[in-house]
């Protein structure tokens, strides 16, 4: 039986305390056990278990024909996955880092996202592209990019970004079962930051649905991935000043849950958007448009964004100056509340 769950399991459901990366492994194992059509492809994902050990032990359990160490060729990994997907398999391809995906962009833009349209629905591409992303772990250059907006602008592919172990497993299973391609973003900064109660066995979290993590009346904070802990800390600090906040975790970046945004913003009349991607061209711009389209007459102040800066993501110690902080978010909250 598959559980479609948007809440923590009840007391009758067995759970395990897992980190986000462990939940990814658990989700992959669950689906590999269930469906022989599912294959994993990626650089060093087999014997080494992946650079973050997200696939550790899976090749030993399921064999080299299903957990496949590939050459160092992102374009080749995605191109091969397309061929597998249109011929009845369900590949899950790993990019070691989102910043390494650029050589595969042509395959994703011209084939992965278009085959359903190109064949008038005769073929679909049921594949998942897993990609660790984001700054905060002091990685070298090109390892810390957050360029989700390149893909949310691409019709034909869904984009998912969990912030908890519970959501990671449920969304990953939903992504693998989706008949269309899904880019599954995994924040490296929170891979092992906290543990969550994760149900054993198979369950799904619906793609395209956000989640309210905190309830308030004065401001709506919208974030995803590694920015959720930042947003929550800022909301807690604001509460000490008597300012209460709705905190919305988008979870799915495309298609965006417009209803949860509109409902919250129409209640609070104020919004702060938090993302670590560059400000220009970032997903925050689309969220502002959604708020203007659905809720403009409810707004009490201009919308604020707290983002990364319009520079290449710096590495090592400078990362901390690039990333949004609870203090920056708190200032934005104070600005919209006292406008």
Coordinates of C-alpha atoms in Angstrom, one line a residue:
X1 CA 0.0 0.0 0.0
X2 CA 1.2 3.5 -0.9
X3 CA 0.5 6.3 1.6
X4 CA 0.0 9.8 0.2
X5 CA 1.0 11.8 3.2
X6 CA 1.4 15.5 3.8
X7 CA 1.9 15.2 7.5
X8 CA 3.9 13.1 9.9
X9 CA 2.8 9.5 10.2
X10 CA 0.4 8.5 13.0
X11 CA 1.5 6.4 15.9
X12 CA 0.6 3.1 14.1
X13 CA 3.2 3.8 11.4
X14 CA 6.7 2.6 12.0
X15 CA 9.3 5.4 11.6
X16 CA 13.0 5.9 11.6
X17 CA 15.1 8.9 12.6
X18 CA 16.9 9.9 9.4
X19 CA 18.9 12.8 8.0
X20 CA 17.9 14.2 4.7
X21 CA 20.6 12.3 2.8
X22 CA 19.6 9.1 4.6
X23 CA 16.0 9.6 3.6
X24 CA 17.1 9.9 0.0
X25 CA 19.0 6.6 0.3
X26 CA 15.9 5.0 1.9
X27 CA 13.7 6.3 -0.9
X28 CA 16.0 5.0 -3.6
X29 CA 16.2 1.6 -1.9
X30 CA 12.4 1.4 -1.5
X31 CA 11.8 2.0 -5.2
X32 CA 14.7 -0.3 -6.4
X33 CA 13.1 -3.1 -4.3
X34 CA 9.7 -2.5 -5.8
X35 CA 10.4 -1.9 -9.5
X36 CA 13.0 -3.6 -11.6
X37 CA 12.7 -0.9 -14.3
X38 CA 14.4 1.6 -12.0
X39 CA 18.1 2.2 -12.6
X40 CA 20.5 4.5 -10.9
X41 CA 23.2 6.2 -13.0
X42 CA 26.0 8.6 -12.0
X43 CA 29.6 9.2 -11.3
X44 CA 31.0 7.2 -8.4
X45 CA 27.6 6.3 -7.2
X46 CA 28.3 2.5 -7.1
X47 CA 31.4 1.3 -5.3
X48 CA 31.9 4.7 -3.5
X49 CA 28.2 5.3 -2.8
X50 CA 28.4 8.8 -4.3
X51 CA 30.3 11.8 -3.1
X52 CA 27.8 12.4 -0.3
X53 CA 27.1 8.6 0.2
X54 CA 23.5 9.0 -0.9
X55 CA 23.7 5.7 -2.8
X56 CA 25.9 3.9 -0.3
X57 CA 25.3 0.1 -0.2
X58 CA 22.9 0.1 -3.1
X59 CA 25.2 -1.3 -5.7
X60 CA 26.1 -4.1 -3.3
X61 CA 22.5 -4.9 -2.7
X62 CA 21.1 -4.5 -6.3
X63 CA 24.1 -5.1 -8.5
X64 CA 26.1 -3.2 -11.1
X65 CA 23.4 -3.5 -13.7
X66 CA 21.0 -1.4 -11.7
X67 CA 23.4 1.0 -9.8
X68 CA 25.7 2.0 -12.6
X69 CA 29.0 3.9 -12.3
X70 CA 29.2 6.0 -15.4
X71 CA 32.0 7.9 -17.1
X72 CA 32.6 11.5 -16.1
X73 CA 30.2 12.9 -18.7
X74 CA 27.1 14.7 -17.5
X75 CA 25.8 15.0 -21.1
X76 CA 26.3 11.2 -21.5
X77 CA 24.5 10.4 -18.3
X78 CA 21.4 12.4 -19.2
X79 CA 21.5 11.3 -22.9
X80 CA 21.6 7.7 -21.8
X81 CA 18.9 8.2 -19.3
X82 CA 16.6 9.7 -22.0
X83 CA 17.1 6.6 -24.2
X84 CA 16.4 4.4 -21.2
X85 CA 13.3 6.4 -20.2
X86 CA 11.6 6.2 -23.6
X87 CA 12.3 2.5 -23.8
X88 CA 10.5 1.5 -20.6
X89 CA 13.0 2.1 -17.9
X90 CA 12.8 4.6 -15.0
X91 CA 16.3 6.1 -14.7
X92 CA 17.4 8.2 -11.7
X93 CA 20.5 10.1 -12.8
X94 CA 22.8 11.8 -10.3
X95 CA 24.7 15.0 -11.0
X96 CA 27.5 15.1 -8.4
X97 CA 26.8 18.9 -8.0
X98 CA 24.2 21.1 -9.6
X99 CA 27.1 23.2 -10.8
X100 CA 28.2 20.3 -12.9
X101 CA 24.9 20.0 -14.8
X102 CA 25.8 22.6 -17.4
X103 CA 27.3 20.2 -20.0
X104 CA 24.0 18.3 -19.8
X105 CA 21.8 21.4 -20.2
X106 CA 21.5 20.9 -23.9
X107 CA 20.2 17.4 -23.4
X108 CA 17.7 18.6 -20.8
X109 CA 16.5 21.6 -22.7
X110 CA 16.2 20.0 -26.2
X111 CA 15.2 16.4 -25.3
X112 CA 14.3 15.7 -21.7
X113 CA 11.7 18.4 -21.4
X114 CA 10.3 18.2 -25.0
X115 CA 9.8 14.6 -26.0
X116 CA 6.2 14.4 -24.7
X117 CA 5.3 17.4 -26.9
X118 CA 7.5 16.3 -29.8
X119 CA 5.8 12.9 -30.0
X120 CA 2.3 14.3 -29.2
X121 CA 2.2 12.2 -26.0
X122 CA 3.3 8.9 -27.6
X123 CA 6.5 9.0 -25.5
X124 CA 7.1 10.4 -22.0
X125 CA 10.4 10.7 -20.2
X126 CA 9.9 9.2 -16.7
X127 CA 13.3 10.1 -15.3
X128 CA 14.6 11.9 -12.2
X129 CA 17.8 14.0 -12.1
X130 CA 19.2 14.3 -8.6
X131 CA 21.4 17.2 -7.9
X132 CA 23.0 18.4 -4.7
X133 CA 23.1 22.2 -4.7
X134 CA 23.9 25.3 -2.7
X135 CA 26.5 27.0 -0.6
X136 CA 27.5 26.6 3.0
X137 CA 29.8 23.5 3.0
X138 CA 33.0 25.3 1.9
X139 CA 33.3 23.5 -1.4
X140 CA 35.5 24.6 -4.4
X141 CA 34.3 26.8 -7.3
X142 CA 31.3 25.6 -9.3
X143 CA 30.3 23.2 -6.5
X144 CA 27.8 25.6 -4.7
X145 CA 25.6 27.0 -7.4
X146 CA 21.9 27.5 -6.9
X147 CA 20.5 27.9 -10.4
X148 CA 17.0 26.4 -10.1
X149 CA 15.5 29.3 -12.1
X150 CA 17.3 27.9 -15.2
X151 CA 15.0 24.9 -15.0
X152 CA 11.8 26.4 -13.6
X153 CA 11.8 28.5 -16.9
X154 CA 11.9 25.2 -18.9
X155 CA 8.4 23.9 -19.7
X156 CA 8.1 20.1 -19.5
X157 CA 10.2 19.4 -16.4
X158 CA 9.1 19.6 -12.7
X159 CA 11.5 21.0 -10.1
X160 CA 11.4 19.8 -6.5
X161 CA 13.4 20.9 -3.5
X162 CA 12.7 19.3 0.0
X163 CA 13.9 20.8 3.2
X164 CA 13.3 17.8 5.5
X165 CA 14.0 14.1 5.5
X166 CA 10.3 13.4 5.6
X167 CA 9.6 15.4 2.5
X168 CA 12.8 14.2 0.8
X169 CA 11.7 10.5 0.8
X170 CA 8.1 11.2 0.0
X171 CA 8.9 13.6 -2.8
X172 CA 11.6 11.4 -4.3
X173 CA 9.2 8.5 -4.5
X174 CA 6.6 10.7 -6.1
X175 CA 9.2 12.0 -8.6
X176 CA 10.3 8.5 -9.6
X177 CA 6.6 7.5 -10.2
X178 CA 5.9 10.7 -12.2
X179 CA 5.5 10.0 -15.9
X180 CA 7.4 13.2 -16.7
X181 CA 11.0 14.3 -15.8
X182 CA 11.7 15.8 -12.4
X183 CA 14.8 17.7 -11.3
X184 CA 15.3 16.8 -7.6
X185 CA 17.4 19.3 -5.8
X186 CA 19.1 18.3 -2.5
X187 CA 20.6 21.0 -0.3
X188 CA 24.1 20.0 0.7
X189 CA 24.1 22.4 3.7
X190 CA 21.2 20.5 5.4
X191 CA 22.0 17.0 4.2
X192 CA 23.0 16.0 7.8
X193 CA 21.9 19.1 9.8
X194 CA 18.8 17.5 11.5
X195 CA 17.0 14.2 11.8
X196 CA 13.3 13.7 11.1
X197 CA 10.8 10.9 11.7
X198 CA 10.5 9.1 8.4
X199 CA 8.0 6.4 7.8
X200 CA 9.3 3.0 6.8
X201 CA 8.2 1.6 3.4
X202 CA 6.6 3.5 0.7
X203 CA 4.7 6.8 0.9
X204 CA 4.5 9.9 -1.3
X205 CA 4.3 13.7 -0.8
X206 CA 2.4 15.3 -3.6
X207 CA 4.5 17.3 -6.1
X208 CA 3.2 20.8 -6.6
X209 CA 2.0 21.4 -3.0
X210 CA 3.7 23.7 -0.5
X211 CA 3.6 23.4 3.3
X212 CA 3.0 26.0 6.0
X213 CA 5.6 25.4 8.8
X214 CA 4.6 28.3 11.1
X215 CA 1.4 30.3 11.5
X216 CA 1.3 34.0 12.0
X217 CA -0.7 37.2 11.1
X218 CA 1.8 39.9 10.3
X219 CA 4.0 38.7 7.4
X220 CA 4.4 35.8 5.0
X221 CA 8.0 34.3 4.6
X222 CA 8.4 32.1 1.5
X223 CA 11.5 29.9 1.2
X224 CA 12.7 26.4 0.3
X225 CA 15.6 24.1 0.8
X226 CA 18.4 25.3 3.0
X227 CA 16.7 28.7 3.5
X228 CA 13.9 27.1 5.5
X229 CA 16.0 27.0 8.8
X230 CA 17.1 30.6 8.1
X231 CA 13.5 31.7 7.6
X232 CA 12.4 29.9 10.8
X233 CA 15.1 31.4 12.9
X234 CA 14.2 34.9 11.6
X235 CA 10.5 34.2 12.3
X236 CA 11.3 33.2 15.9
X237 CA 13.4 36.4 16.4
X238 CA 10.6 38.5 15.0
X239 CA 8.1 36.9 17.4
X240 CA 10.2 38.3 20.3
X241 CA 9.2 41.7 18.9
X242 CA 5.5 40.8 18.7
X243 CA 5.6 40.1 15.0
X244 CA 4.2 36.7 14.0
X245 CA 4.9 35.1 10.6
X246 CA 3.5 32.5 8.3
X247 CA 6.5 30.5 7.0
X248 CA 5.8 28.7 3.7
X249 CA 8.0 25.9 2.4
X250 CA 7.4 25.8 -1.3
X251 CA 8.8 22.2 -1.6
X252 CA 8.0 22.3 -5.4
X253 CA 9.5 25.1 -7.4
X254 CA 7.7 24.2 -10.6
X255 CA 4.8 24.0 -10.7
X256 CA 4.5 26.4 -7.8
X257 CA 1.6 26.1 -5.3
X258 CA 0.0 29.5 -6.0
X259 CA -3.0 28.8 -3.7
X260 CA -0.9 28.5 -0.5
X261 CA 0.9 31.7 -1.3
X262 CA -2.3 33.7 -2.1
X263 CA -4.1 32.4 1.0
X264 CA -1.2 33.4 3.3
X265 CA -0.4 36.8 1.7
X266 CA -4.1 37.8 1.6
X267 CA -4.2 37.1 5.4
X268 CA -0.9 38.9 6.3
X269 CA -0.7 41.6 3.7
X270 CA 3.1 41.4 3.6
X271 CA 5.7 39.1 2.1
X272 CA 9.4 38.4 2.4
X273 CA 10.9 36.0 -0.1
X274 CA 14.2 34.2 0.8
X275 CA 16.5 32.3 -1.6
X276 CA 20.2 31.8 -1.9
X277 CA 20.2 32.0 -5.7
X278 CA 21.3 35.3 -7.3
X279 CA 18.7 38.1 -7.1
X280 CA 18.5 38.9 -10.8
X281 CA 16.5 36.4 -12.6
X282 CA 15.8 34.4 -9.5
X283 CA 12.7 32.5 -8.6
X284 CA 11.7 35.3 -6.3
X285 CA 10.7 37.4 -9.3
X286 CA 8.1 34.8 -10.2
X287 CA 6.8 34.7 -6.7
X288 CA 6.4 38.5 -6.7
X289 CA 4.4 38.2 -9.9
X290 CA 2.2 35.5 -8.4
X291 CA 1.5 37.7 -5.4
X292 CA 0.8 40.7 -7.6
X293 CA -1.6 38.7 -9.8
X294 CA -3.5 37.1 -7.0
X295 CA -3.2 39.4 -4.0
X296 CA -2.1 42.9 -5.0
X297 CA -5.1 44.7 -3.4
X298 CA -4.4 42.9 -0.1
X299 CA -0.8 44.2 0.2
X300 CA 0.1 46.6 3.0
X301 CA 3.7 47.1 1.9
X302 CA 6.1 46.3 -0.9
X303 CA 7.5 42.8 -1.1
X304 CA 11.0 42.3 0.1
X305 CA 13.6 39.8 -1.2
X306 CA 16.5 38.4 0.7
X307 CA 18.8 36.6 -1.7
X308 CA 22.3 35.8 -2.7
X309 CA 24.3 38.5 -4.5
X310 CA 24.7 38.9 -8.3
X311 CA 28.2 37.4 -8.3
X312 CA 29.5 33.9 -8.8
X313 CA 29.1 32.0 -5.6
X314 CA 32.3 32.5 -3.7
X315 CA 34.0 29.6 -2.1
X316 CA 35.5 28.7 1.3
X317 CA 35.2 31.4 3.9
X318 CA 33.4 34.0 1.7
X319 CA 30.4 31.7 1.4
X320 CA 29.0 33.0 4.7
X321 CA 29.0 36.5 3.4
X322 CA 27.1 35.4 0.3
X323 CA 24.3 33.4 1.9
X324 CA 21.1 35.0 3.4
X325 CA 21.2 35.0 7.2
X326 CA 18.5 35.2 9.8
X327 CA 19.6 38.7 10.6
X328 CA 19.1 39.8 7.0
X329 CA 15.7 38.2 6.9
X330 CA 14.7 39.8 10.2
X331 CA 15.6 43.3 8.8
X332 CA 13.4 42.6 5.8
X333 CA 10.6 41.5 8.1
X334 CA 10.9 44.7 10.1
X335 CA 11.0 46.8 6.9
X336 CA 7.7 45.4 5.6
X337 CA 5.9 45.5 9.0
X338 CA 7.0 49.1 9.7
X339 CA 6.5 50.4 6.2

